[in-house]
Tab-separated table of C-alpha atoms in Angstrom:
chain	number	residue	atom	x	y	z
A	1422	UNK	CA	-7.734	-7.797	23.151
A	1423	UNK	CA	-5.427	-4.803	22.831
A	1424	UNK	CA	-2.854	-4.931	20.071
A	1425	UNK	CA	0.587	-3.406	20.013
A	1426	UNK	CA	0.907	0.172	18.800
A	1427	UNK	CA	1.896	0.642	15.186
A	1428	UNK	CA	5.650	0.336	14.869
A	1429	UNK	CA	6.853	1.564	11.488
A	1430	UNK	CA	10.294	0.060	12.020
A	1431	UNK	CA	8.782	-3.375	12.682
A	1432	UNK	CA	6.720	-3.064	9.484
A	1433	UNK	CA	9.911	-2.168	7.600
A	1434	UNK	CA	11.664	-5.155	9.102
A	1435	UNK	CA	8.723	-7.439	8.238
A	1436	UNK	CA	8.613	-6.260	4.612
A	1437	UNK	CA	12.402	-6.589	4.339
A	1438	UNK	CA	12.299	-10.067	5.909
A	1439	UNK	CA	9.581	-11.279	3.513
A	1440	UNK	CA	11.483	-9.913	0.510
A	1441	UNK	CA	14.692	-11.486	1.823
A	1442	UNK	CA	12.930	-14.852	2.142
A	1443	UNK	CA	11.035	-14.905	-1.160
A	1444	UNK	CA	11.250	-11.645	-3.083
A	1445	UNK	CA	13.560	-12.929	-5.797
A	1446	UNK	CA	11.307	-15.905	-6.603
A	1447	UNK	CA	9.516	-15.727	-9.946
A	1448	UNK	CA	5.982	-14.433	-9.516
A	1449	UNK	CA	6.556	-13.095	-6.000
A	1450	UNK	CA	5.301	-9.547	-6.460
A	1451	UNK	CA	3.405	-6.989	-4.423
A	1452	UNK	CA	0.280	-9.126	-3.982
A	1453	UNK	CA	2.200	-12.039	-2.480
A	1454	UNK	CA	4.379	-9.681	-0.436
A	1455	UNK	CA	1.394	-7.957	1.117
A	1456	UNK	CA	-0.551	-11.182	1.698
A	1457	UNK	CA	2.505	-12.679	3.450
A	1458	UNK	CA	2.569	-9.619	5.709
A	1459	UNK	CA	-1.217	-9.644	6.287
A	1460	UNK	CA	-1.509	-13.325	7.167
A	1461	UNK	CA	1.629	-13.188	9.352
A	1462	UNK	CA	0.401	-10.104	11.214
A	1463	UNK	CA	-3.252	-11.162	11.547
A	1464	UNK	CA	-2.550	-14.778	12.553
A	1465	UNK	CA	0.011	-13.597	15.093
A	1466	UNK	CA	-2.660	-11.286	16.497
A	1467	UNK	CA	-5.021	-14.238	16.909
A	1468	UNK	CA	-2.541	-16.885	18.061
A	1469	UNK	CA	-0.009	-14.837	20.048
A	1470	UNK	CA	-2.271	-12.074	21.340
A	1471	UNK	CA	-0.690	-9.268	19.342
A	1472	UNK	CA	0.267	-8.564	15.774
A	1473	UNK	CA	3.856	-8.366	14.645
A	1474	UNK	CA	3.740	-4.718	13.558
A	1475	UNK	CA	0.535	-3.069	14.802
A	1476	UNK	CA	0.172	-1.793	11.220
A	1477	UNK	CA	-3.187	-0.933	9.741
A	1478	UNK	CA	-4.212	-2.902	6.656
A	1479	UNK	CA	-6.763	-1.524	4.249
A	1480	UNK	CA	-9.200	-3.325	2.019
A	1481	UNK	CA	-8.167	-3.183	-1.609
A	1482	UNK	CA	-9.267	-4.977	-4.749
A	1483	UNK	CA	-6.669	-7.741	-4.356
A	1484	UNK	CA	-7.089	-8.098	-0.590
A	1485	UNK	CA	-5.652	-6.417	2.501
A	1486	UNK	CA	-2.532	-4.290	2.080
A	1487	UNK	CA	-0.519	-2.409	4.707
A	1488	UNK	CA	-1.646	1.204	4.760
A	1489	UNK	CA	1.980	2.370	4.598
A	1490	UNK	CA	3.330	-0.542	2.553
A	1491	UNK	CA	4.386	1.487	-0.479
A	1492	UNK	CA	6.045	4.145	1.708
A	1493	UNK	CA	7.953	1.489	3.652
A	1494	UNK	CA	9.085	-0.217	0.442
A	1495	UNK	CA	10.332	3.109	-0.924
A	1496	UNK	CA	12.260	3.799	2.278
A	1497	UNK	CA	13.830	0.315	2.217
A	1498	UNK	CA	14.865	0.849	-1.411
A	1499	UNK	CA	16.165	4.331	-0.588
A	1500	UNK	CA	18.584	3.016	2.027
A	1501	UNK	CA	19.698	0.103	-0.153
A	1502	UNK	CA	18.050	-2.786	1.727
A	1503	UNK	CA	15.939	-3.875	-1.260
A	1504	UNK	CA	15.538	-3.194	-4.939
A	1505	UNK	CA	12.114	-2.908	-6.503
A	1506	UNK	CA	11.064	-2.375	-10.075
A	1507	UNK	CA	7.961	-2.629	-12.153
A	1508	UNK	CA	7.988	-4.686	-15.329
A	1509	UNK	CA	6.254	-3.670	-18.559
A	1510	UNK	CA	2.999	-5.243	-17.292
A	1511	UNK	CA	3.052	-3.184	-14.090
A	1512	UNK	CA	4.037	-6.131	-11.864
A	1513	UNK	CA	6.456	-5.397	-9.049
A	1514	UNK	CA	9.647	-7.421	-8.627
A	1515	UNK	CA	11.747	-7.339	-5.465
A	1516	UNK	CA	15.166	-8.401	-4.332
A	1517	UNK	CA	16.798	-8.102	-0.921
A	1518	UNK	CA	20.194	-6.430	-1.260
A	1519	UNK	CA	21.092	-7.028	2.395
A	1520	UNK	CA	20.122	-9.886	4.724
A	1521	UNK	CA	17.114	-9.202	6.942
A	1522	UNK	CA	17.624	-8.807	10.685
A	1523	UNK	CA	15.905	-11.895	12.089
A	1524	UNK	CA	16.428	-10.720	15.666
A	1525	UNK	CA	13.625	-8.189	15.212
A	1526	UNK	CA	11.158	-11.041	15.609
A	1527	UNK	CA	10.572	-13.607	18.325
A	1528	UNK	CA	10.990	-17.265	17.364
A	1529	UNK	CA	7.180	-17.615	17.325
A	1530	UNK	CA	6.780	-14.572	15.076
A	1531	UNK	CA	9.453	-15.882	12.696
A	1532	UNK	CA	7.668	-19.227	12.620
A	1533	UNK	CA	4.445	-17.495	11.536
A	1534	UNK	CA	6.210	-15.347	8.953
A	1535	UNK	CA	8.224	-18.257	7.550
A	1536	UNK	CA	5.104	-20.401	7.261
A	1537	UNK	CA	3.125	-17.771	5.355
A	1538	UNK	CA	6.006	-16.751	3.091
A	1539	UNK	CA	6.696	-20.370	2.179
A	1540	UNK	CA	3.026	-21.283	1.769
A	1541	UNK	CA	2.253	-18.276	-0.396
A	1542	UNK	CA	5.441	-18.472	-2.462
A	1543	UNK	CA	5.179	-22.213	-3.140
A	1544	UNK	CA	1.446	-22.937	-3.228
A	1545	UNK	CA	-0.210	-19.830	-4.622
A	1546	UNK	CA	-0.390	-17.533	-7.557
A	1547	UNK	CA	-1.086	-13.859	-6.944
A	1548	UNK	CA	-4.702	-14.527	-7.963
A	1549	UNK	CA	-5.207	-17.553	-5.702
A	1550	UNK	CA	-3.804	-15.872	-2.582
A	1551	UNK	CA	-5.793	-12.752	-3.385
A	1552	UNK	CA	-8.947	-14.887	-3.545
A	1553	UNK	CA	-8.044	-16.605	-0.265
A	1554	UNK	CA	-7.759	-13.220	1.428
A	1555	UNK	CA	-11.268	-12.318	0.204
A	1556	UNK	CA	-12.877	-14.188	3.070
A	1557	UNK	CA	-15.777	-13.140	5.277
A	1558	UNK	CA	-13.382	-10.944	7.239
A	1559	UNK	CA	-12.448	-8.993	4.127
A	1560	UNK	CA	-16.143	-8.226	3.641
A	1561	UNK	CA	-16.258	-6.397	6.998
A	1562	UNK	CA	-14.653	-3.231	5.630
A	1563	UNK	CA	-15.566	-1.160	2.621
A	1564	UNK	CA	-12.996	-0.524	-0.097
A	1565	UNK	CA	-10.111	1.633	1.262
A	1566	UNK	CA	-11.222	1.191	4.884
A	1567	UNK	CA	-9.099	-0.328	7.648
A	1568	UNK	CA	-9.550	-4.073	8.026
A	1569	UNK	CA	-9.089	-5.049	11.692
A	1570	UNK	CA	-6.930	-8.075	12.507
A	1571	UNK	CA	-9.783	-9.784	14.328
A	1572	UNK	CA	-11.673	-9.860	11.020
A	1573	UNK	CA	-9.598	-12.917	10.130
A	1574	UNK	CA	-11.683	-14.843	12.683
A	1575	UNK	CA	-14.777	-14.377	10.515
A	1576	UNK	CA	-13.338	-16.906	8.068
A	1577	UNK	CA	-13.962	-19.569	10.714
A	1578	UNK	CA	-17.705	-18.981	10.491
A	1579	UNK	CA	-19.194	-21.520	8.138
A	1580	UNK	CA	-22.650	-22.556	7.055
A	1581	UNK	CA	-23.826	-25.443	9.232
A	1582	UNK	CA	-23.903	-28.835	7.564
A	1583	UNK	CA	-27.006	-31.054	7.497
A	1584	UNK	CA	-26.057	-32.955	10.674
A	1585	UNK	CA	-25.517	-29.702	12.589
A	1586	UNK	CA	-28.847	-28.292	11.363
A	1587	UNK	CA	-30.696	-31.434	12.484
A	1588	UNK	CA	-29.071	-31.190	15.913
A	1589	UNK	CA	-30.034	-27.492	16.213
A	1590	UNK	CA	-33.649	-28.199	15.209
A	1591	UNK	CA	-33.881	-31.136	17.651
A	1592	UNK	CA	-32.397	-29.016	20.451
A	1593	UNK	CA	-34.794	-26.157	19.702
A	1594	UNK	CA	-37.780	-28.573	19.918
A	1595	UNK	CA	-36.455	-29.932	23.232
A	1596	UNK	CA	-36.312	-26.384	24.583
A	1597	UNK	CA	-39.808	-25.600	23.290
A	1598	UNK	CA	-38.563	-22.969	20.849
A	1599	UNK	CA	-40.431	-22.294	17.586
């Protein structure tokens, strides 16, 4: 299915929106920011037929990150939409200085974004959400390569359970297969 073309302004608006929703929360740093963007974008691609931003995400050690995420954050800080700083441990902290423009997103897109921001902010540490993003889809790309949105579907592939294996073997015998 064709996706929308990359729209840098939509990526800016998404990053700003996520920071506006959760950036000031303790422990909500770059890993959670980027995972909120990734899951919102990729799940929208699967469920709505197109991603929110069309942005490319690349495989990194802590999971997918937007290829131009750092550039977009710098631009948002430069125009006074957000503040960002690194603490002494190298962890990023964010704060929205202006409200995000919700009208950039459809109600369905906002629903996806709000779900992922809330889920990640409330139920995950940076490590746990990083691990969750290291699914089968993440394995598709090599380090620093683009990770396609459809790769998120690979996480639905699971090892068959015993009942499913018995059914498959029985069906194969019925069909005369080895």
